[in-house]
Amino acid sequence: MRTPLIVGNWKMNKTASEAAAFVRELASRLTAGSQVDIVLVPPFTALESVRAALGPSSTIELGAQNLHWETQGAFTGEVSGPMLRDVGCTYVIVGHSERRTLFGERDGDIQKKVRAALVHGLRPILCIGESLQERETDRTDVIITAQLTAALAGLTAEELSTVTIAYEPVWAIGTGRAATIEQAVAVHRSIRACAAQGWSHSTASRMRILYGGSVTPQNAESLLFTEEIDGALVGGACLKVDSFATIIAAAQNKPLH
Ligand code: PEP
């Protein structure tokens, strides 16, 4: 059994005070003791206020949107793994398609970031996904496999067990056009098969694979009730308490497979 995981990626949204208000409202809306892991991923500047608003006993975890692979030094504008741990992060998103396309991150950078996250006790959420052109030219599987094997190269089975994969088709992110269940299931199966081939079946079967790309309160149930989809990485719909709480509730109702 893989515990469902819902991750809210705030991207470059919300000030520290807006973040704290959001967290208090969200916490008041959630029902206790449900079998869903929740991770909030605010911008760096709001990490501390989200941590404070969550309080020491919250089960909601904190994640960062990116990290640098070095520990410290002359890297203006960057943030390292130990800094993220110190502010309370337990997760970090690595290789988001916006980092790849807007900021030129390559597979080699992403591999170093995954390794740095693991070295510093952070659980990487590795984003992979094909562009529309790659899908339309039947290259989805090749692209997914290449991104996956490059980013995870050299990891032990134990290390891999702390990695979450987020399948995020680039054409579905922020477009309102989510993948169909069939499209998502096919890619999730390829990802698990690729992990089984590289490591083992039991390692692959424990790995959580999330879907991301235009997840909304309207489509969350159908996506999350699908056996192969272990949770969601949510962008736009995580910025409003109502819609994010509805998506979390859908994960809480996910049938046991
Ligand atoms: C994302 O940026 O990871 C994402 C999935 O965004 P959205 O939900 O807005 O498509």
PDB file of C-alpha atoms and ligand atoms in Angstrom:
ATOM      1  CA  MET A   1       0.000   0.000   0.000  1.00  0.00           C
ATOM      2  CA  ARG A   2       1.300   3.428  -0.941  1.00  0.00           C
ATOM      3  CA  THR A   3      -0.055   6.319   1.140  1.00  0.00           C
ATOM      4  CA  PRO A   4      -1.541   8.963  -1.168  1.00  0.00           C
ATOM      5  CA  LEU A   5       0.452  12.181  -1.345  1.00  0.00           C
ATOM      6  CA  ILE A   6      -0.901  15.615  -2.246  1.00  0.00           C
ATOM      7  CA  VAL A   7       1.658  18.325  -2.931  1.00  0.00           C
ATOM      8  CA  GLY A   8       0.751  21.997  -3.366  1.00  0.00           C
ATOM      9  CA  ASN A   9       3.307  23.885  -5.447  1.00  0.00           C
ATOM     10  CA  TRP A  10       2.667  27.583  -4.863  1.00  0.00           C
ATOM     11  CA  LYS A  11       5.279  28.667  -7.408  1.00  0.00           C
ATOM     12  CA  MET A  12       5.948  32.443  -7.147  1.00  0.00           C
ATOM     13  CA  ASN A  13       2.738  33.238  -5.257  1.00  0.00           C
ATOM     14  CA  LYS A  14       1.879  34.524  -1.768  1.00  0.00           C
ATOM     15  CA  THR A  15       3.830  36.742   0.586  1.00  0.00           C
ATOM     16  CA  ALA A  16       4.864  35.417   3.997  1.00  0.00           C
ATOM     17  CA  SER A  17       1.795  36.913   5.694  1.00  0.00           C
ATOM     18  CA  GLU A  18      -0.609  35.660   2.996  1.00  0.00           C
ATOM     19  CA  ALA A  19       0.991  32.244   3.399  1.00  0.00           C
ATOM     20  CA  ALA A  20       0.423  32.150   7.153  1.00  0.00           C
ATOM     21  CA  ALA A  21      -3.240  33.130   6.764  1.00  0.00           C
ATOM     22  CA  PHE A  22      -3.719  30.443   4.105  1.00  0.00           C
ATOM     23  CA  VAL A  23      -2.187  27.740   6.311  1.00  0.00           C
ATOM     24  CA  ARG A  24      -4.355  28.595   9.305  1.00  0.00           C
ATOM     25  CA  GLU A  25      -7.491  28.427   7.175  1.00  0.00           C
ATOM     26  CA  LEU A  26      -6.433  25.187   5.494  1.00  0.00           C
ATOM     27  CA  ALA A  27      -5.615  23.523   8.831  1.00  0.00           C
ATOM     28  CA  SER A  28      -9.073  24.401  10.140  1.00  0.00           C
ATOM     29  CA  ARG A  29     -10.647  22.699   7.106  1.00  0.00           C
ATOM     30  CA  LEU A  30      -8.828  19.362   7.285  1.00  0.00           C
ATOM     31  CA  THR A  31     -10.095  16.337   9.137  1.00  0.00           C
ATOM     32  CA  ALA A  32      -7.632  14.727  11.519  1.00  0.00           C
ATOM     33  CA  GLY A  33      -6.100  11.301  11.195  1.00  0.00           C
ATOM     34  CA  SER A  34      -6.716  10.674   7.524  1.00  0.00           C
ATOM     35  CA  GLN A  35      -4.357   8.504   5.554  1.00  0.00           C
ATOM     36  CA  VAL A  36      -3.018  11.146   3.168  1.00  0.00           C
ATOM     37  CA  ASP A  37       0.355  12.853   3.238  1.00  0.00           C
ATOM     38  CA  ILE A  38       0.176  16.581   2.502  1.00  0.00           C
ATOM     39  CA  VAL A  39       3.113  18.776   1.519  1.00  0.00           C
ATOM     40  CA  LEU A  40       2.996  22.546   1.091  1.00  0.00           C
ATOM     41  CA  VAL A  41       5.623  24.053  -1.178  1.00  0.00           C
ATOM     42  CA  PRO A  42       5.672  27.829  -0.782  1.00  0.00           C
ATOM     43  CA  PRO A  43       8.324  30.167  -2.168  1.00  0.00           C
ATOM     44  CA  PHE A  44      11.550  30.326  -0.100  1.00  0.00           C
ATOM     45  CA  THR A  45      10.489  33.634   1.478  1.00  0.00           C
ATOM     46  CA  ALA A  46       7.372  32.067   2.992  1.00  0.00           C
ATOM     47  CA  LEU A  47       8.901  28.820   4.300  1.00  0.00           C
ATOM     48  CA  GLU A  48       9.503  30.156   7.781  1.00  0.00           C
ATOM     49  CA  SER A  49       6.032  31.676   8.163  1.00  0.00           C
ATOM     50  CA  VAL A  50       4.379  28.480   6.884  1.00  0.00           C
ATOM     51  CA  ARG A  51       6.397  26.441   9.360  1.00  0.00           C
ATOM     52  CA  ALA A  52       5.375  28.746  12.202  1.00  0.00           C
ATOM     53  CA  ALA A  53       1.719  28.710  11.149  1.00  0.00           C
ATOM     54  CA  LEU A  54       1.709  24.894  10.953  1.00  0.00           C
ATOM     55  CA  GLY A  55       3.138  24.589  14.466  1.00  0.00           C
ATOM     56  CA  PRO A  56       5.246  21.764  15.862  1.00  0.00           C
ATOM     57  CA  SER A  57       2.572  19.043  15.889  1.00  0.00           C
ATOM     58  CA  SER A  58       1.205  19.446  12.356  1.00  0.00           C
ATOM     59  CA  THR A  59       1.262  16.408  10.084  1.00  0.00           C
ATOM     60  CA  ILE A  60       1.425  18.678   7.029  1.00  0.00           C
ATOM     61  CA  GLU A  61       4.992  18.753   5.758  1.00  0.00           C
ATOM     62  CA  LEU A  62       7.010  21.512   4.198  1.00  0.00           C
ATOM     63  CA  GLY A  63       8.756  21.374   0.840  1.00  0.00           C
ATOM     64  CA  ALA A  64      10.909  23.693  -1.259  1.00  0.00           C
ATOM     65  CA  GLN A  65      10.598  24.403  -4.976  1.00  0.00           C
ATOM     66  CA  ASN A  66      14.270  23.953  -5.791  1.00  0.00           C
ATOM     67  CA  LEU A  67      17.749  23.587  -4.304  1.00  0.00           C
ATOM     68  CA  HIS A  68      21.346  23.977  -5.389  1.00  0.00           C
ATOM     69  CA  TRP A  69      23.600  20.920  -5.281  1.00  0.00           C
ATOM     70  CA  GLU A  70      26.392  22.719  -3.437  1.00  0.00           C
ATOM     71  CA  THR A  71      26.209  23.125   0.332  1.00  0.00           C
ATOM     72  CA  GLN A  72      27.316  26.743   0.488  1.00  0.00           C
ATOM     73  CA  GLY A  73      29.468  29.285  -1.345  1.00  0.00           C
ATOM     74  CA  ALA A  74      29.464  31.915  -4.057  1.00  0.00           C
ATOM     75  CA  PHE A  75      26.190  30.992  -5.805  1.00  0.00           C
ATOM     76  CA  THR A  76      24.169  34.189  -5.764  1.00  0.00           C
ATOM     77  CA  GLY A  77      20.445  33.608  -5.663  1.00  0.00           C
ATOM     78  CA  GLU A  78      20.676  29.934  -4.772  1.00  0.00           C
ATOM     79  CA  VAL A  79      19.581  27.984  -1.676  1.00  0.00           C
ATOM     80  CA  SER A  80      21.162  24.753  -0.422  1.00  0.00           C
ATOM     81  CA  GLY A  81      19.916  21.525   1.124  1.00  0.00           C
ATOM     82  CA  PRO A  82      21.149  22.272   4.674  1.00  0.00           C
ATOM     83  CA  MET A  83      19.398  25.674   4.541  1.00  0.00           C
ATOM     84  CA  LEU A  84      16.135  23.985   3.571  1.00  0.00           C
ATOM     85  CA  ARG A  85      16.458  21.360   6.290  1.00  0.00           C
ATOM     86  CA  ASP A  86      17.162  24.068   8.839  1.00  0.00           C
ATOM     87  CA  VAL A  87      13.955  25.928   7.964  1.00  0.00           C
ATOM     88  CA  GLY A  88      11.954  22.714   8.345  1.00  0.00           C
ATOM     89  CA  CYS A  89      11.678  21.285   4.841  1.00  0.00           C
ATOM     90  CA  THR A  90      11.438  17.532   4.438  1.00  0.00           C
ATOM     91  CA  TYR A  91      10.691  17.517   0.692  1.00  0.00           C
ATOM     92  CA  VAL A  92      12.066  19.370  -2.311  1.00  0.00           C
ATOM     93  CA  ILE A  93      10.784  19.564  -5.884  1.00  0.00           C
ATOM     94  CA  VAL A  94      13.505  18.859  -8.424  1.00  0.00           C
ATOM     95  CA  GLY A  95      13.398  19.311 -12.181  1.00  0.00           C
ATOM     96  CA  HIS A  96      10.027  21.047 -12.494  1.00  0.00           C
ATOM     97  CA  SER A  97       9.334  21.740 -16.158  1.00  0.00           C
ATOM     98  CA  GLU A  98       9.401  25.497 -15.487  1.00  0.00           C
ATOM     99  CA  ARG A  99      12.950  25.080 -14.142  1.00  0.00           C
ATOM    100  CA  ARG A 100      13.866  23.023 -17.199  1.00  0.00           C
ATOM    101  CA  THR A 101      12.323  25.293 -19.828  1.00  0.00           C
ATOM    102  CA  LEU A 102      12.575  28.799 -18.299  1.00  0.00           C
ATOM    103  CA  PHE A 103      15.835  28.429 -16.385  1.00  0.00           C
ATOM    104  CA  GLY A 104      17.720  25.973 -18.549  1.00  0.00           C
ATOM    105  CA  GLU A 105      18.070  23.100 -16.099  1.00  0.00           C
ATOM    106  CA  ARG A 106      19.467  20.013 -17.756  1.00  0.00           C
ATOM    107  CA  ASP A 107      19.293  16.344 -16.785  1.00  0.00           C
ATOM    108  CA  GLY A 108      22.849  16.504 -15.384  1.00  0.00           C
ATOM    109  CA  ASP A 109      21.910  19.403 -13.057  1.00  0.00           C
ATOM    110  CA  ILE A 110      18.811  17.552 -11.970  1.00  0.00           C
ATOM    111  CA  GLN A 111      20.791  14.427 -11.129  1.00  0.00           C
ATOM    112  CA  LYS A 112      23.123  16.515  -8.917  1.00  0.00           C
ATOM    113  CA  LYS A 113      20.108  18.092  -7.211  1.00  0.00           C
ATOM    114  CA  VAL A 114      18.484  14.717  -6.509  1.00  0.00           C
ATOM    115  CA  ARG A 115      21.742  13.496  -4.978  1.00  0.00           C
ATOM    116  CA  ALA A 116      22.181  16.685  -2.923  1.00  0.00           C
ATOM    117  CA  ALA A 117      18.639  16.410  -1.610  1.00  0.00           C
ATOM    118  CA  LEU A 118      19.252  12.837  -0.475  1.00  0.00           C
ATOM    119  CA  VAL A 119      22.601  13.683   1.111  1.00  0.00           C
ATOM    120  CA  HIS A 120      20.908  16.369   3.186  1.00  0.00           C
ATOM    121  CA  GLY A 121      17.940  14.280   4.254  1.00  0.00           C
ATOM    122  CA  LEU A 122      15.356  15.804   1.912  1.00  0.00           C
ATOM    123  CA  ARG A 123      12.913  13.679  -0.065  1.00  0.00           C
ATOM    124  CA  PRO A 124      13.118  14.672  -3.742  1.00  0.00           C
ATOM    125  CA  ILE A 125       9.935  15.014  -5.796  1.00  0.00           C
ATOM    126  CA  LEU A 126      11.368  14.467  -9.255  1.00  0.00           C
ATOM    127  CA  CYS A 127       9.291  16.003 -12.059  1.00  0.00           C
ATOM    128  CA  ILE A 128       9.398  14.454 -15.490  1.00  0.00           C
ATOM    129  CA  GLY A 129       7.185  14.946 -18.515  1.00  0.00           C
ATOM    130  CA  GLU A 130       7.049  15.285 -22.261  1.00  0.00           C
ATOM    131  CA  SER A 131       6.220  18.347 -24.351  1.00  0.00           C
ATOM    132  CA  LEU A 132       3.230  18.400 -26.693  1.00  0.00           C
ATOM    133  CA  GLN A 133       5.497  17.990 -29.686  1.00  0.00           C
ATOM    134  CA  GLU A 134       7.184  14.974 -28.092  1.00  0.00           C
ATOM    135  CA  ARG A 135       3.788  13.389 -27.404  1.00  0.00           C
ATOM    136  CA  GLU A 136       2.532  14.096 -30.907  1.00  0.00           C
ATOM    137  CA  THR A 137       5.600  12.467 -32.412  1.00  0.00           C
ATOM    138  CA  ASP A 138       5.209   9.349 -30.226  1.00  0.00           C
ATOM    139  CA  ARG A 139       8.294  10.064 -28.165  1.00  0.00           C
ATOM    140  CA  THR A 140       6.663  10.182 -24.726  1.00  0.00           C
ATOM    141  CA  ASP A 141       8.124   6.902 -23.503  1.00  0.00           C
ATOM    142  CA  VAL A 142      11.616   7.664 -24.775  1.00  0.00           C
ATOM    143  CA  ILE A 143      11.616  11.109 -23.132  1.00  0.00           C
ATOM    144  CA  ILE A 144      10.228   9.868 -19.823  1.00  0.00           C
ATOM    145  CA  THR A 145      12.706   7.011 -19.643  1.00  0.00           C
ATOM    146  CA  ALA A 146      15.628   9.276 -20.517  1.00  0.00           C
ATOM    147  CA  GLN A 147      14.679  11.878 -17.899  1.00  0.00           C
ATOM    148  CA  LEU A 148      14.134   9.214 -15.272  1.00  0.00           C
ATOM    149  CA  THR A 149      17.318   7.259 -15.837  1.00  0.00           C
ATOM    150  CA  ALA A 150      19.452  10.418 -16.036  1.00  0.00           C
ATOM    151  CA  ALA A 151      18.066  11.920 -12.820  1.00  0.00           C
ATOM    152  CA  LEU A 152      18.198   8.698 -10.817  1.00  0.00           C
ATOM    153  CA  ALA A 153      21.540   7.382 -12.080  1.00  0.00           C
ATOM    154  CA  GLY A 154      23.629   5.752  -9.380  1.00  0.00           C
ATOM    155  CA  LEU A 155      20.985   5.679  -6.635  1.00  0.00           C
ATOM    156  CA  THR A 156      20.758   2.649  -4.381  1.00  0.00           C
ATOM    157  CA  ALA A 157      17.384   0.955  -3.831  1.00  0.00           C
ATOM    158  CA  GLU A 158      17.305   2.476  -0.353  1.00  0.00           C
ATOM    159  CA  GLU A 159      17.863   5.966  -1.752  1.00  0.00           C
ATOM    160  CA  LEU A 160      15.231   5.436  -4.429  1.00  0.00           C
ATOM    161  CA  SER A 161      12.697   4.484  -1.773  1.00  0.00           C
ATOM    162  CA  THR A 162      12.651   8.096  -0.555  1.00  0.00           C
ATOM    163  CA  VAL A 163      12.171   9.572  -4.051  1.00  0.00           C
ATOM    164  CA  THR A 164       8.707  10.505  -5.354  1.00  0.00           C
ATOM    165  CA  ILE A 165       8.169  10.828  -9.094  1.00  0.00           C
ATOM    166  CA  ALA A 166       5.739  13.416 -10.431  1.00  0.00           C
ATOM    167  CA  TYR A 167       4.611  12.745 -13.985  1.00  0.00           C
ATOM    168  CA  GLU A 168       3.752  16.175 -15.338  1.00  0.00           C
ATOM    169  CA  PRO A 169       3.112  16.401 -19.072  1.00  0.00           C
ATOM    170  CA  VAL A 170       4.365  19.867 -19.998  1.00  0.00           C
ATOM    171  CA  TRP A 171       1.283  20.502 -22.167  1.00  0.00           C
ATOM    172  CA  ALA A 172      -0.979  19.908 -19.154  1.00  0.00           C
ATOM    173  CA  ILE A 173       0.686  22.307 -16.722  1.00  0.00           C
ATOM    174  CA  GLY A 174      -1.369  25.439 -16.168  1.00  0.00           C
ATOM    175  CA  THR A 175      -3.346  24.897 -19.372  1.00  0.00           C
ATOM    176  CA  GLY A 176      -6.609  23.518 -17.999  1.00  0.00           C
ATOM    177  CA  ARG A 177      -6.043  20.463 -20.168  1.00  0.00           C
ATOM    178  CA  ALA A 178      -5.246  17.541 -17.887  1.00  0.00           C
ATOM    179  CA  ALA A 179      -4.045  14.224 -19.264  1.00  0.00           C
ATOM    180  CA  THR A 180      -6.760  11.617 -19.655  1.00  0.00           C
ATOM    181  CA  ILE A 181      -6.742   8.762 -17.173  1.00  0.00           C
ATOM    182  CA  GLU A 182      -5.558   6.438 -19.963  1.00  0.00           C
ATOM    183  CA  GLN A 183      -2.649   8.733 -20.874  1.00  0.00           C
ATOM    184  CA  ALA A 184      -1.592   9.113 -17.238  1.00  0.00           C
ATOM    185  CA  VAL A 185      -1.913   5.396 -16.460  1.00  0.00           C
ATOM    186  CA  ALA A 186       0.168   4.419 -19.485  1.00  0.00           C
ATOM    187  CA  VAL A 187       3.026   6.700 -18.450  1.00  0.00           C
ATOM    188  CA  HIS A 188       2.811   5.766 -14.754  1.00  0.00           C
ATOM    189  CA  ARG A 189       3.124   2.103 -15.785  1.00  0.00           C
ATOM    190  CA  SER A 190       6.169   2.871 -17.924  1.00  0.00           C
ATOM    191  CA  ILE A 191       7.785   4.751 -15.039  1.00  0.00           C
ATOM    192  CA  ARG A 192       7.243   1.831 -12.659  1.00  0.00           C
ATOM    193  CA  ALA A 193       8.487  -0.657 -15.250  1.00  0.00           C
ATOM    194  CA  CYS A 194      11.602   1.449 -15.793  1.00  0.00           C
ATOM    195  CA  ALA A 195      12.273   1.534 -12.025  1.00  0.00           C
ATOM    196  CA  ALA A 196      11.705  -2.231 -11.784  1.00  0.00           C
ATOM    197  CA  GLN A 197      14.210  -2.805 -14.548  1.00  0.00           C
ATOM    198  CA  GLY A 198      16.809  -0.481 -13.020  1.00  0.00           C
ATOM    199  CA  TRP A 199      16.390  -1.643  -9.423  1.00  0.00           C
ATOM    200  CA  SER A 200      13.828  -4.302  -8.531  1.00  0.00           C
ATOM    201  CA  HIS A 201      10.105  -5.000  -8.614  1.00  0.00           C
ATOM    202  CA  SER A 202       9.735  -4.519  -4.888  1.00  0.00           C
ATOM    203  CA  THR A 203      11.605  -1.185  -4.965  1.00  0.00           C
ATOM    204  CA  ALA A 204       9.476  -0.021  -7.881  1.00  0.00           C
ATOM    205  CA  SER A 205       6.257  -1.121  -6.253  1.00  0.00           C
ATOM    206  CA  ARG A 206       6.974   1.020  -3.184  1.00  0.00           C
ATOM    207  CA  MET A 207       7.737   4.187  -5.166  1.00  0.00           C
ATOM    208  CA  ARG A 208       5.019   6.858  -5.206  1.00  0.00           C
ATOM    209  CA  ILE A 209       4.177   8.242  -8.632  1.00  0.00           C
ATOM    210  CA  LEU A 210       2.093  11.421  -8.643  1.00  0.00           C
ATOM    211  CA  TYR A 211       0.235  12.995 -11.536  1.00  0.00           C
ATOM    212  CA  GLY A 212       0.511  16.762 -12.102  1.00  0.00           C
ATOM    213  CA  GLY A 213      -0.974  19.062 -14.721  1.00  0.00           C
ATOM    214  CA  SER A 214      -4.289  20.915 -14.376  1.00  0.00           C
ATOM    215  CA  VAL A 215      -5.544  18.854 -11.428  1.00  0.00           C
ATOM    216  CA  THR A 216      -8.741  20.532 -10.193  1.00  0.00           C
ATOM    217  CA  PRO A 217     -11.492  19.783  -7.679  1.00  0.00           C
ATOM    218  CA  GLN A 218     -13.539  18.596 -10.680  1.00  0.00           C
ATOM    219  CA  ASN A 219     -11.109  15.984 -12.014  1.00  0.00           C
ATOM    220  CA  ALA A 220      -9.302  15.043  -8.769  1.00  0.00           C
ATOM    221  CA  GLU A 221     -11.491  12.066  -7.880  1.00  0.00           C
ATOM    222  CA  SER A 222     -11.260  10.359 -11.222  1.00  0.00           C
ATOM    223  CA  LEU A 223      -7.489  10.806 -11.309  1.00  0.00           C
ATOM    224  CA  LEU A 224      -6.862   9.899  -7.678  1.00  0.00           C
ATOM    225  CA  PHE A 225      -9.213   6.920  -7.600  1.00  0.00           C
ATOM    226  CA  THR A 226      -7.058   5.285 -10.268  1.00  0.00           C
ATOM    227  CA  GLU A 227      -4.825   2.570  -8.829  1.00  0.00           C
ATOM    228  CA  GLU A 228      -1.655   3.678 -10.642  1.00  0.00           C
ATOM    229  CA  ILE A 229      -1.929   7.321  -9.497  1.00  0.00           C
ATOM    230  CA  ASP A 230      -0.569   7.709  -5.963  1.00  0.00           C
ATOM    231  CA  GLY A 231      -1.371  11.384  -5.533  1.00  0.00           C
ATOM    232  CA  ALA A 232      -1.115  14.758  -7.202  1.00  0.00           C
ATOM    233  CA  LEU A 233       1.264  17.643  -7.639  1.00  0.00           C
ATOM    234  CA  VAL A 234      -1.078  20.618  -7.773  1.00  0.00           C
ATOM    235  CA  GLY A 235      -0.222  24.102  -9.039  1.00  0.00           C
ATOM    236  CA  GLY A 236      -3.030  26.602  -9.702  1.00  0.00           C
ATOM    237  CA  ALA A 237      -5.697  24.761  -7.709  1.00  0.00           C
ATOM    238  CA  CYS A 238      -3.595  24.701  -4.526  1.00  0.00           C
ATOM    239  CA  LEU A 239      -3.685  28.479  -4.136  1.00  0.00           C
ATOM    240  CA  LYS A 240      -7.265  28.600  -2.864  1.00  0.00           C
ATOM    241  CA  VAL A 241      -8.129  26.833   0.381  1.00  0.00           C
ATOM    242  CA  ASP A 242     -11.451  25.573  -0.980  1.00  0.00           C
ATOM    243  CA  SER A 243     -10.086  23.919  -4.070  1.00  0.00           C
ATOM    244  CA  PHE A 244      -6.999  22.491  -2.356  1.00  0.00           C
ATOM    245  CA  ALA A 245      -9.074  21.089   0.527  1.00  0.00           C
ATOM    246  CA  THR A 246     -11.426  19.457  -1.992  1.00  0.00           C
ATOM    247  CA  ILE A 247      -8.503  17.771  -3.750  1.00  0.00           C
ATOM    248  CA  ILE A 248      -7.150  16.543  -0.397  1.00  0.00           C
ATOM    249  CA  ALA A 249     -10.611  15.181   0.465  1.00  0.00           C
ATOM    250  CA  ALA A 250     -10.652  13.266  -2.830  1.00  0.00           C
ATOM    251  CA  ALA A 251      -7.320  11.658  -1.883  1.00  0.00           C
ATOM    252  CA  GLN A 252      -8.728  10.761   1.535  1.00  0.00           C
ATOM    253  CA  ASN A 253     -11.544   8.867  -0.200  1.00  0.00           C
ATOM    254  CA  LYS A 254      -9.188   6.987  -2.524  1.00  0.00           C
ATOM    255  CA  PRO A 255     -10.236   3.301  -2.509  1.00  0.00           C
ATOM    256  CA  LEU A 256      -7.728   0.758  -1.207  1.00  0.00           C
ATOM    257  CA  HIS A 257      -6.409  -1.213  -4.149  1.00  0.00           C
TER     258      HIS A 257
HETATM  259  C1  PEP B   1       2.692  22.346 -11.592  1.00  0.00           C
HETATM  260  O1  PEP B   1       3.155  23.446 -11.820  1.00  0.00           O
HETATM  261  O2  PEP B   1       3.393  21.457 -11.093  1.00  0.00           O
HETATM  262  C2  PEP B   1       1.301  22.111 -11.938  1.00  0.00           C
HETATM  263  C3  PEP B   1       0.884  20.888 -11.968  1.00  0.00           C
HETATM  264  O3  PEP B   1       0.531  23.220 -12.224  1.00  0.00           O
HETATM  265  P1  PEP B   1      -1.051  23.225 -12.556  1.00  0.00           P
HETATM  266  O4  PEP B   1      -1.713  22.355 -11.518  1.00  0.00           O
HETATM  267  O5  PEP B   1      -1.448  24.655 -12.439  1.00  0.00           O
HETATM  268  O6  PEP B   1      -1.205  22.668 -13.902  1.00  0.00           O
END
